[in-house]
CSV table of C-alpha atoms in Angstrom, one decimal:
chain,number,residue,atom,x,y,z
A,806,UNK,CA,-20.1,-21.4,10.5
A,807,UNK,CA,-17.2,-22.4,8.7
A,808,UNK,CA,-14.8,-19.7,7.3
A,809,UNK,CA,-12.2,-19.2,3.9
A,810,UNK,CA,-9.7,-17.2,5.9
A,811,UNK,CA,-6.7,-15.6,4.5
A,812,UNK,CA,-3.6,-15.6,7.6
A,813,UNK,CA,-0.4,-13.1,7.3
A,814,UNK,CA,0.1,-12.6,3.8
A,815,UNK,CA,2.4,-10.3,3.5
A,816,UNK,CA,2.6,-7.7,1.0
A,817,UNK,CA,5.2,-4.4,0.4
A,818,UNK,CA,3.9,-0.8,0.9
A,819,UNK,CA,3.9,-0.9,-3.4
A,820,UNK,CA,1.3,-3.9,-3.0
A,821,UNK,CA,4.1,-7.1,-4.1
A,822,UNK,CA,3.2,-10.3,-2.7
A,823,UNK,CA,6.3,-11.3,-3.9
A,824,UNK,CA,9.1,-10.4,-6.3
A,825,UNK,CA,10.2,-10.8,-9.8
A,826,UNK,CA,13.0,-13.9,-10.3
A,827,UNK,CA,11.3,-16.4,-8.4
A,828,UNK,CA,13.4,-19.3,-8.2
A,829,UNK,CA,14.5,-22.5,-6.1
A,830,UNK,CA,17.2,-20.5,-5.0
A,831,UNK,CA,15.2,-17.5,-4.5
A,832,UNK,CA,11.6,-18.3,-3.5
A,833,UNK,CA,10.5,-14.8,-3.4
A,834,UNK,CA,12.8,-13.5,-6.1
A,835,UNK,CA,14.5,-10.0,-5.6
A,836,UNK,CA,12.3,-9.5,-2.5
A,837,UNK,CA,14.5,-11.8,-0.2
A,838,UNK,CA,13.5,-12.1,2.9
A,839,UNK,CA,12.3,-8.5,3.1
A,840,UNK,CA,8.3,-9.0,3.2
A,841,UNK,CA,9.0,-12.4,6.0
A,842,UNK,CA,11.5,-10.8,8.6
A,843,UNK,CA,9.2,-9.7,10.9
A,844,UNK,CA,8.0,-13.3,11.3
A,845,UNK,CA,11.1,-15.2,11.4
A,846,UNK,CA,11.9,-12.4,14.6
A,847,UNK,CA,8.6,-13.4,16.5
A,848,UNK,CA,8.7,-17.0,18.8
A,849,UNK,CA,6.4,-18.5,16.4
A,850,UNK,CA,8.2,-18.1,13.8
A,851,UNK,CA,11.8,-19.3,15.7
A,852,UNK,CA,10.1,-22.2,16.6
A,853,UNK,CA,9.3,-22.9,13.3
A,854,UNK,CA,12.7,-23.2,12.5
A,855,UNK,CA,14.0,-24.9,15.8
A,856,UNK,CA,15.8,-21.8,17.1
A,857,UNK,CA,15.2,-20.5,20.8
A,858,UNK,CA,14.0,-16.9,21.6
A,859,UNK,CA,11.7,-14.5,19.4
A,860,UNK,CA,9.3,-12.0,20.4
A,861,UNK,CA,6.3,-11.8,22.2
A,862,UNK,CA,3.9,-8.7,21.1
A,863,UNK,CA,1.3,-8.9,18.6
A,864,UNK,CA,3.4,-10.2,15.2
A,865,UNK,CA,3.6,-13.2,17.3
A,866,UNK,CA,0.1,-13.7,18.8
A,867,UNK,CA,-1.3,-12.9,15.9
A,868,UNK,CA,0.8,-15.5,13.4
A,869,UNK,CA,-0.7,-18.0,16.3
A,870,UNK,CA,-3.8,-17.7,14.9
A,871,UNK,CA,-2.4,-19.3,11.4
A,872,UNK,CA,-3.3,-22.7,11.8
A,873,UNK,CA,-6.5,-21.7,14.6
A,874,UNK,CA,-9.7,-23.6,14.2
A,875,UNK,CA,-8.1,-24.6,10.2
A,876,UNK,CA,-8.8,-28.1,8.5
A,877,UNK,CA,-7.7,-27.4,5.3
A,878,UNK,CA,-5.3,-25.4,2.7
A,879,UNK,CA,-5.8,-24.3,-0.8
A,880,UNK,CA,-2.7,-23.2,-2.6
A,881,UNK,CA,-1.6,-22.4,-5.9
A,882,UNK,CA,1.5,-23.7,-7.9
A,883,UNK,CA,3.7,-20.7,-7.2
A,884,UNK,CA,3.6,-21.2,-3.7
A,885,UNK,CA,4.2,-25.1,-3.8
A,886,UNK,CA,7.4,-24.7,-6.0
A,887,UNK,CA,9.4,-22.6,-7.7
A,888,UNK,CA,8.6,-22.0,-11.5
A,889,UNK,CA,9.0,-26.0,-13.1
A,890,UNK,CA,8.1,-27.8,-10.2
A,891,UNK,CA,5.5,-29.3,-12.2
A,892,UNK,CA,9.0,-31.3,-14.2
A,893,UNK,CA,10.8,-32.2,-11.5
A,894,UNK,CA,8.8,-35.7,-10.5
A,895,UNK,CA,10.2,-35.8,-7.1
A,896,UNK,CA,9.4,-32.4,-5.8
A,897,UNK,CA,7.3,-32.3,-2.8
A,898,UNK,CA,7.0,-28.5,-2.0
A,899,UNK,CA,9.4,-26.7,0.3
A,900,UNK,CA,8.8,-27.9,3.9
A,901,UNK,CA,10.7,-31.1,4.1
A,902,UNK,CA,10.3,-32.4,7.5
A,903,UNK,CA,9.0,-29.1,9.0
A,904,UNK,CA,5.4,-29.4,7.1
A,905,UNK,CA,3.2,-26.5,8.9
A,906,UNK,CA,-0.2,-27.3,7.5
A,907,UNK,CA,-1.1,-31.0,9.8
A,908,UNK,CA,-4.1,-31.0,7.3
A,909,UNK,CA,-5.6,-32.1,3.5
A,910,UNK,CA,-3.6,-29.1,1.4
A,911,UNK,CA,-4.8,-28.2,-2.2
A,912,UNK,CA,-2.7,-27.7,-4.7
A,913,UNK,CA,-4.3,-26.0,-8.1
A,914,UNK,CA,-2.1,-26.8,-10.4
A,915,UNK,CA,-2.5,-28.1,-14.2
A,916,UNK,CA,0.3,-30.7,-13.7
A,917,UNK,CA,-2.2,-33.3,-11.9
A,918,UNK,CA,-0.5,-35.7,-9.6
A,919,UNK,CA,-1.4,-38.6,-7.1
A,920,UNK,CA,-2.3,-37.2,-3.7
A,921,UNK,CA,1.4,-37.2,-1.2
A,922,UNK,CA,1.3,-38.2,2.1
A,923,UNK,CA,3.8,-36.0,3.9
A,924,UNK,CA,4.7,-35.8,8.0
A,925,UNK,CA,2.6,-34.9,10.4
A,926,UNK,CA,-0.7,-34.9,8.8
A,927,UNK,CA,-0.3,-33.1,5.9
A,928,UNK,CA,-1.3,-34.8,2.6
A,929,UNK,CA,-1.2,-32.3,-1.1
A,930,UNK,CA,-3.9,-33.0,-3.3
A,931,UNK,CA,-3.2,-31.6,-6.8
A,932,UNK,CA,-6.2,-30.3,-8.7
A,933,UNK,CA,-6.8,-28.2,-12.0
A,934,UNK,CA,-10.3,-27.2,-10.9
A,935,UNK,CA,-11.5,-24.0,-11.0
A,936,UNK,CA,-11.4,-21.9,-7.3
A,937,UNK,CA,-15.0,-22.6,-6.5
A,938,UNK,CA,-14.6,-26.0,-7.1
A,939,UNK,CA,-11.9,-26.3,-4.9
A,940,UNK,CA,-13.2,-24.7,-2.6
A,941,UNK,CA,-15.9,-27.0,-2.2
A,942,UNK,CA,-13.4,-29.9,-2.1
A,943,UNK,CA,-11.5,-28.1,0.6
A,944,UNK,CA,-14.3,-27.6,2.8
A,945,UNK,CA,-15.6,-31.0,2.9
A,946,UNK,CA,-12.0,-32.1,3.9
A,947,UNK,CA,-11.9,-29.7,6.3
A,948,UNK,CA,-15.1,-31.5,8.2
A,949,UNK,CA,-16.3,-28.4,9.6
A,950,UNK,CA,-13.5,-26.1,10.1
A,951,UNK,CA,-12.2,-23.2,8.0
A,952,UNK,CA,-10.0,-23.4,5.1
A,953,UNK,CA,-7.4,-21.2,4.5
A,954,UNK,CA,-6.3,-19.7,1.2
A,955,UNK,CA,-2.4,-20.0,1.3
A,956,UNK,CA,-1.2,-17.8,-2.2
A,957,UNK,CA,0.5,-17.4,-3.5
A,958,UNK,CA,-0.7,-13.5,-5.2
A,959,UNK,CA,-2.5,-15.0,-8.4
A,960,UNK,CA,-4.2,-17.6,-6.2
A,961,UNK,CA,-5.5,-15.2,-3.9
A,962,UNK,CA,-6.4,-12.8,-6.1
A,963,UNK,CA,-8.3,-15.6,-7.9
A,964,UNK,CA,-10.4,-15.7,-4.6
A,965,UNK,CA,-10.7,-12.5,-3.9
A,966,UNK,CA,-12.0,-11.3,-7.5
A,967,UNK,CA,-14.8,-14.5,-6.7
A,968,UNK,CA,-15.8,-13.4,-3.8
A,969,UNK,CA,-14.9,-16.2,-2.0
A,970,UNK,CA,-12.8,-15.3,0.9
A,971,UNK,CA,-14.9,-14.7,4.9
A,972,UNK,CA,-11.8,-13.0,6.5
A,973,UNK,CA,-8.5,-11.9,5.6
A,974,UNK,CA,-4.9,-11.1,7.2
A,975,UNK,CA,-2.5,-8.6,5.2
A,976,UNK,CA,0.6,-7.8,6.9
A,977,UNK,CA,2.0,-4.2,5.1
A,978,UNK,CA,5.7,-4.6,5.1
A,979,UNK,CA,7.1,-0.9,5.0
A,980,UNK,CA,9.5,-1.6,1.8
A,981,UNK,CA,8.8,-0.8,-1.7
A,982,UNK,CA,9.5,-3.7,-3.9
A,983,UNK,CA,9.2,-1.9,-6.9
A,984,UNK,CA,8.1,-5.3,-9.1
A,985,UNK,CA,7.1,-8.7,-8.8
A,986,UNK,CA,3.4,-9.9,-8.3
A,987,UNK,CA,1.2,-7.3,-7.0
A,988,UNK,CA,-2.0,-8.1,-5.3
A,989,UNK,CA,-4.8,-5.4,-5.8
A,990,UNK,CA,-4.3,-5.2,-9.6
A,991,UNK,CA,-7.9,-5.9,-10.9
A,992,UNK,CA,-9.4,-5.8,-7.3
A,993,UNK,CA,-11.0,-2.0,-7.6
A,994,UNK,CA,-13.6,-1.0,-4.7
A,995,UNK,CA,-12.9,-4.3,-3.0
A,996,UNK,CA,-12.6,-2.3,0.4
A,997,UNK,CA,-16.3,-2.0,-0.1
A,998,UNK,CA,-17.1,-5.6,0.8
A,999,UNK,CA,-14.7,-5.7,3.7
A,1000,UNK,CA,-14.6,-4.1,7.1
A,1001,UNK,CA,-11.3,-3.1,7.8
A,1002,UNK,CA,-9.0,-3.2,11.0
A,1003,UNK,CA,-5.5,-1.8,11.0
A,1004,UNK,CA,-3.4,-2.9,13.8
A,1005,UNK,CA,0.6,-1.3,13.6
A,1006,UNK,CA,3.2,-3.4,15.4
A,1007,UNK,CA,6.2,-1.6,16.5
A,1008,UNK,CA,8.1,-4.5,14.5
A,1009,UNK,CA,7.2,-1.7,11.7
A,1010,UNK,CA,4.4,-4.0,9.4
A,1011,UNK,CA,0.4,-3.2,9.8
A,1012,UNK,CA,-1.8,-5.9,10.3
A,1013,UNK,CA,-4.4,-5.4,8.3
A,1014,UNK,CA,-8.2,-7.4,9.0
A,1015,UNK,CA,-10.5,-7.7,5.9
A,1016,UNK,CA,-13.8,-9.0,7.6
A,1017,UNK,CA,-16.6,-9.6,5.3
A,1018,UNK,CA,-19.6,-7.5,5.6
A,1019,UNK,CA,-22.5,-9.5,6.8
B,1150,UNK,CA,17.8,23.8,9.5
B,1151,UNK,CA,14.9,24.2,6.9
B,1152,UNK,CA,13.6,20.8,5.8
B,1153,UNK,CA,11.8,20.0,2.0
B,1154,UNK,CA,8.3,18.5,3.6
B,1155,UNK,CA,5.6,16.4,2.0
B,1156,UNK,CA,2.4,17.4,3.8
B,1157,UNK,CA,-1.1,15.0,4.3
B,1158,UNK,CA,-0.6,13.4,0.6
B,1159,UNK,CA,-3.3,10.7,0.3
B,1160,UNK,CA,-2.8,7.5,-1.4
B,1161,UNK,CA,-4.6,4.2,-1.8
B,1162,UNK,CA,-4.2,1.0,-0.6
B,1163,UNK,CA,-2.3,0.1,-4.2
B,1164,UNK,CA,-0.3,3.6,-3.8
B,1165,UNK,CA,-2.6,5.6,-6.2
B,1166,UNK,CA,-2.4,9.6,-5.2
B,1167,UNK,CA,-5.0,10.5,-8.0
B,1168,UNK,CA,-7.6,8.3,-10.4
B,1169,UNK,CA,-7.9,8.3,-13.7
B,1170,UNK,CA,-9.3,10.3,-15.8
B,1171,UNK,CA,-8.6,13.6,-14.5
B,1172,UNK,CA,-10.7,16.9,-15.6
B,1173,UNK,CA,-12.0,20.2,-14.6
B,1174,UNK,CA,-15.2,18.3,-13.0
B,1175,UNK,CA,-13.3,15.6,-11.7
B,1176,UNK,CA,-9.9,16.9,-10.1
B,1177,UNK,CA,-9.2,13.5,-8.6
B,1178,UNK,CA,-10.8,11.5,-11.8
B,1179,UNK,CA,-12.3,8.7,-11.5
B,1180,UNK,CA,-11.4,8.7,-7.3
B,1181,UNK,CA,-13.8,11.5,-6.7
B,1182,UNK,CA,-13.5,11.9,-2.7
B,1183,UNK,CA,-12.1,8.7,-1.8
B,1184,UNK,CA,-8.9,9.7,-1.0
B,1185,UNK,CA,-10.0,12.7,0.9
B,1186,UNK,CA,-13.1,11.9,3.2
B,1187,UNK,CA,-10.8,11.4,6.1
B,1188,UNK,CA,-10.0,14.9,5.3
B,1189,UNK,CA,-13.1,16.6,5.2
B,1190,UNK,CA,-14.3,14.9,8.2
B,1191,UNK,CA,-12.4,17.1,10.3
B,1192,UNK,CA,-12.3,20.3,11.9
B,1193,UNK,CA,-9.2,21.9,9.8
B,1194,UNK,CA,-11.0,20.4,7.1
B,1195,UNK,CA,-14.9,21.8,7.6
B,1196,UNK,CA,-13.2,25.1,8.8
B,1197,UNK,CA,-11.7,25.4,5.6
B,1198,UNK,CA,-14.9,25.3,3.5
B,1199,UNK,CA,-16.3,27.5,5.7
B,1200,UNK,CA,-18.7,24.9,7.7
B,1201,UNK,CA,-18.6,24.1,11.7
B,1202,UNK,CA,-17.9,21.0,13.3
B,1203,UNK,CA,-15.3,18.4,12.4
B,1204,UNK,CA,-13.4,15.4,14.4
B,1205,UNK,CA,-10.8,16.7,16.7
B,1206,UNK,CA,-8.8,13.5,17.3
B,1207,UNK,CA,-5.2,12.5,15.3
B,1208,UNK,CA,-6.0,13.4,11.6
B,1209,UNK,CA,-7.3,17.4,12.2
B,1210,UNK,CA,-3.8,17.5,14.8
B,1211,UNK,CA,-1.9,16.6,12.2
B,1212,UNK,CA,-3.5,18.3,9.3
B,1213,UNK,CA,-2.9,21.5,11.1
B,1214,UNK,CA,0.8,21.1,11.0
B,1215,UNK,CA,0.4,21.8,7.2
B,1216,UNK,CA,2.0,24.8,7.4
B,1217,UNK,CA,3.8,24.9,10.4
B,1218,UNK,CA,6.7,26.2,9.5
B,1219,UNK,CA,6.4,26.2,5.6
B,1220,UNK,CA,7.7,29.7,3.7
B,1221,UNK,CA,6.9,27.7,0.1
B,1222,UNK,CA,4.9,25.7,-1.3
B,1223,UNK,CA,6.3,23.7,-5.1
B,1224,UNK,CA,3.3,21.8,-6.7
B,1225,UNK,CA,3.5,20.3,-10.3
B,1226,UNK,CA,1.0,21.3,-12.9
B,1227,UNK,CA,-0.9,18.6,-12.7
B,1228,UNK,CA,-2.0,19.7,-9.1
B,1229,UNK,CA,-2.4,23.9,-10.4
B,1230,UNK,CA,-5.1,22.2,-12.8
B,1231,UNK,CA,-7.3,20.2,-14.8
B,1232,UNK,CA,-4.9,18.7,-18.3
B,1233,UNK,CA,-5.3,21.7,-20.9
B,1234,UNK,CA,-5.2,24.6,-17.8
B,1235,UNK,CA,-2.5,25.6,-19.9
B,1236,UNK,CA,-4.4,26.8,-22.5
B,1237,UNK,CA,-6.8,28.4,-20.6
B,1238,UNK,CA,-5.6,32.4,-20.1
B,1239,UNK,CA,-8.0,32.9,-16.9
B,1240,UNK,CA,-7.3,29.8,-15.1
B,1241,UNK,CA,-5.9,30.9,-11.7
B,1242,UNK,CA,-6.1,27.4,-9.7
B,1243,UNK,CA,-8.9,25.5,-7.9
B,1244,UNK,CA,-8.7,27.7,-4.6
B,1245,UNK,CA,-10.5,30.9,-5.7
B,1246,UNK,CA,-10.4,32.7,-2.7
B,1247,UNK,CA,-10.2,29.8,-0.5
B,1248,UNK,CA,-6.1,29.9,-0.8
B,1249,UNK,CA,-4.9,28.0,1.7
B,1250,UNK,CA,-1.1,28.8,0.7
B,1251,UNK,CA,-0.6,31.9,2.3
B,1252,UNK,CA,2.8,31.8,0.5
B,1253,UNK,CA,4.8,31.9,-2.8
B,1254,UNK,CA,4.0,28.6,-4.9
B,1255,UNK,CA,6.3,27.6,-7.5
B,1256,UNK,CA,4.4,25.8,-10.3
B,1257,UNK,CA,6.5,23.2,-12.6
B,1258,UNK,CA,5.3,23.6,-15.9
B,1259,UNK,CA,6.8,24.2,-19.4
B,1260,UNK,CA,4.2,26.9,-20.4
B,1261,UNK,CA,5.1,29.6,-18.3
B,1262,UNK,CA,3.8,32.7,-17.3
B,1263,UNK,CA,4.1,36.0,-15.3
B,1264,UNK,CA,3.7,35.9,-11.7
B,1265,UNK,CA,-0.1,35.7,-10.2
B,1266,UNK,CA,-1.0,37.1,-6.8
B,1267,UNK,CA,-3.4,36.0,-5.0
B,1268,UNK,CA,-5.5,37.0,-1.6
B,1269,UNK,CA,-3.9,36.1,1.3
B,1270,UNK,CA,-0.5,36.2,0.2
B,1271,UNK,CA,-0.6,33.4,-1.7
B,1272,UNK,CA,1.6,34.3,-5.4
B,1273,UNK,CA,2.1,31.5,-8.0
B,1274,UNK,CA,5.4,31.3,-9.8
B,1275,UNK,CA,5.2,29.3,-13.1
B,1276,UNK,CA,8.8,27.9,-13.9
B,1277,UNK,CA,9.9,25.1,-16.5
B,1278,UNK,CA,13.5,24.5,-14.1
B,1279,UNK,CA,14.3,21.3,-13.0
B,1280,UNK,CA,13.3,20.0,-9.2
B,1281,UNK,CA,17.0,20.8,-7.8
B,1282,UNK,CA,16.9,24.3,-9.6
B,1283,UNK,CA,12.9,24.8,-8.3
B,1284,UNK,CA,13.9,24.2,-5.0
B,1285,UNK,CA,16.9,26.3,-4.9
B,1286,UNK,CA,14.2,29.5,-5.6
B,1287,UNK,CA,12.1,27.9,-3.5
B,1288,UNK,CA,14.4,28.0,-0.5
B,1289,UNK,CA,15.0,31.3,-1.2
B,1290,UNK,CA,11.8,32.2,-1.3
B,1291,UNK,CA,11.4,30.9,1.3
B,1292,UNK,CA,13.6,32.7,3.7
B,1293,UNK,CA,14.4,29.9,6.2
B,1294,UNK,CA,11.6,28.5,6.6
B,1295,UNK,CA,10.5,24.7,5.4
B,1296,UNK,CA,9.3,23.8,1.7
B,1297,UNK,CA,6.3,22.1,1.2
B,1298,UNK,CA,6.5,19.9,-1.9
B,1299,UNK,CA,2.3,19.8,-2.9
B,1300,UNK,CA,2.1,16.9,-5.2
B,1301,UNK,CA,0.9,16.2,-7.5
B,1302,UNK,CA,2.3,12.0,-7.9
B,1303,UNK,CA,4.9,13.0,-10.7
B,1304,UNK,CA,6.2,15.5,-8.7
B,1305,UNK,CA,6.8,13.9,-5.7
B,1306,UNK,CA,8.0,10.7,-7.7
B,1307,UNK,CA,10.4,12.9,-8.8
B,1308,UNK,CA,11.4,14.8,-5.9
B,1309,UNK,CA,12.1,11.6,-4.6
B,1310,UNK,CA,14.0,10.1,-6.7
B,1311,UNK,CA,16.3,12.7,-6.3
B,1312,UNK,CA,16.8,12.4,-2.7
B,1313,UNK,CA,15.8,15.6,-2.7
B,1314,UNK,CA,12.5,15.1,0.5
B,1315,UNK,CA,13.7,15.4,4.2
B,1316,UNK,CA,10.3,14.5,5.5
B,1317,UNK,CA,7.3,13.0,3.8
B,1318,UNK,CA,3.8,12.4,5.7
B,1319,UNK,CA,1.9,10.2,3.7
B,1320,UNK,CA,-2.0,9.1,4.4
B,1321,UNK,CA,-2.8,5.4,3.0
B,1322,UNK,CA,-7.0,5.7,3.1
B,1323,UNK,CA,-8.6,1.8,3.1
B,1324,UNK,CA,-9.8,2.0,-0.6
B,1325,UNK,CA,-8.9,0.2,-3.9
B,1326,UNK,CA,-8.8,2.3,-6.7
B,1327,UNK,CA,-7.4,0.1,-9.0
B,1328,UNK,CA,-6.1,2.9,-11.5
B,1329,UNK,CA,-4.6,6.2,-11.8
B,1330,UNK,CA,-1.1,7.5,-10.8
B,1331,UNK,CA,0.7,5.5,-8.5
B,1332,UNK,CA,3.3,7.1,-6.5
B,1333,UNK,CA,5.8,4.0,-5.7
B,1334,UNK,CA,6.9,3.6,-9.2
B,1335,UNK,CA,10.6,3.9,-9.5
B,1336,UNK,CA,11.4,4.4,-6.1
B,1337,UNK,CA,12.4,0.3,-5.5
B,1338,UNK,CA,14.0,0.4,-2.1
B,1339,UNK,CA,13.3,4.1,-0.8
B,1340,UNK,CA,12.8,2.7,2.6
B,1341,UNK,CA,16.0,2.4,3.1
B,1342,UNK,CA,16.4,6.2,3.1
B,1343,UNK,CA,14.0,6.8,5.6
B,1344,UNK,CA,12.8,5.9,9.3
B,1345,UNK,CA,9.2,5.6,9.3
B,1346,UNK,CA,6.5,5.9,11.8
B,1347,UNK,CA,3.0,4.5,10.7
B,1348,UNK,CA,0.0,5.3,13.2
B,1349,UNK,CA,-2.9,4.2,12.5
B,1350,UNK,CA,-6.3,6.9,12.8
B,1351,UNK,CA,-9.9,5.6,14.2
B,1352,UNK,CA,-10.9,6.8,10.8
B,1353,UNK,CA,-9.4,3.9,9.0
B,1354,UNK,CA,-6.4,5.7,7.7
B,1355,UNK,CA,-2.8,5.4,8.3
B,1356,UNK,CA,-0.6,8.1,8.9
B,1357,UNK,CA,3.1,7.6,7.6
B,1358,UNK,CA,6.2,9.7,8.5
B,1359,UNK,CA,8.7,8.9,6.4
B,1360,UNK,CA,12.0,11.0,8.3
B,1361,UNK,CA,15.0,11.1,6.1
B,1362,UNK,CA,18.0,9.0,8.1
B,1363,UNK,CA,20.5,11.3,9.8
């Protein structure tokens, strides 16, 4: 049975999904890097960016999973650009040549465009429909296999507050962010629909699993 | 070299340390026992209401280092008692004869009053000083031996922010509560004060030691 998975979003101990600022320059605002070094120090995420070396423990197995048994992403806007993407007519996200996704992506945005064929696979589809909606365009791309719910923070709250998500993957990034997006406002008693595994790595983040309850 | 020491202080998964909507039925508000199961569930914890049985594994070891070493305990008012204790002549805390102190307790409040003494050694203070000038009597108090600031979220918020906490262990419990006080405010980058050590409990909650950097 197909899945709507959520795969290492990370968040700060304070709950940010990202920070405040957001720009082309800054693509997660005052946060920096701070919520994605532990990836860029695994293999995975060296590879990623054509570098050698990286580690080998459980960040790294675990961020192999991202693109496991996937045939589709949804995003939203803040994750495909920075805030006025939607102006700039030759914007194409932020992946250039090094496109992660090899699948149909979704991007909800009210800006509509004509689908863009990028390398390896990957083609964005920009939609305004609502997340159930897209959800059902997703999985019929995805012919079978799960589709994964990229973010950014309003997009996967969107999900979350729906219902809609099988299985999730927070990584808790011990920094306090102190603002930018936060992910569990409006999500009260959610834990209740979830069974939840908590895996530390000695990187210093949790891994935290949100299974839904059968 | 006495240390300031946050003890077993429970917060959600979005950093809440208490609910909302606090009273004399409702100590935790709208949080009721969430943030405290884990507690309860253990030996320390059943011993201390007086019932048999408990868990024995990672949470009761390091609930019984509670006051290992402590000669003091400082808690703010909104941990002595429900909002209004103040205007309540006979209120005398939630621990009746339960006191699990053992100790003087220095209570930050502006509506002071004469020293109360308690069974088992336990005697509030009630001071309007400021945290520096609390812990200062505190230490002395003390007579060498740790301080124990007790919460409640304001007061550690503020302890904090003035550097003023050697060693915090803090318990993040698997719940959403979506509302109340949540400790991180304000303290944007606090991590970098700190090494911390997160282990994660076969009850679903995480301890963290936060250990002030040499």
């Amino acid at each position: 049975m197909a899945q709507t998975r959520v795969q290492h979003f990370s968040i700060s101990l304070d709950g940010f999904g990202t920070g405040e600022g957001l720009s082309q320059e800054a693509p997660f605002g005052h946060a920096g890097q701070k919520l994605h070094q532990w990836m860029f120090a695994t293999r995975w995420g060296k590879t990623m960016f054509g570098q050698a070396g990286g580690t080998r423990g459980v960040d790294d197995a675990i961020l192999r999973t991202f693109d496991v048994g996937i045939g589709a992403e949804i995003m939203g806007s803040n994750k495909f650009g920075y805030p006025g993407w939607q102006d700039d007519a030759g914007w194409d996200g932020w992946w250039g040549e090094d496109q992660p996704f090899h699948t149909p992506v979704f991007v909800m945005t009210r800006h509509k465009r004509a689908p863009l064929a990028m390398e390896g696979g990957t083609t964005f589809h920009f939609t305004d429909a609502p997340p159930a909606e897209v959800l059902a365009m997703a999985k019929e791309a995805a012919g079978g296999r799960d589709v994964r719910i990229g973010g950014g923070v309003r997009t996967l709250r969107a999900f979350l507050a729906e219902g809609l998500i099988d299985h999730m993957h927070l990584v808790q990034v011990p920094v306090v962010l102190g603002r930018g997006q936060r992910l569990w406002d409006g999500l009260e008693g959610i834990e209740q629909r979830y069974d939840i595994e908590l895996t530390p790595s000695p990187s210093g983040v949790v891994h935290m699993m949100f299974t839904r309850k059968g």
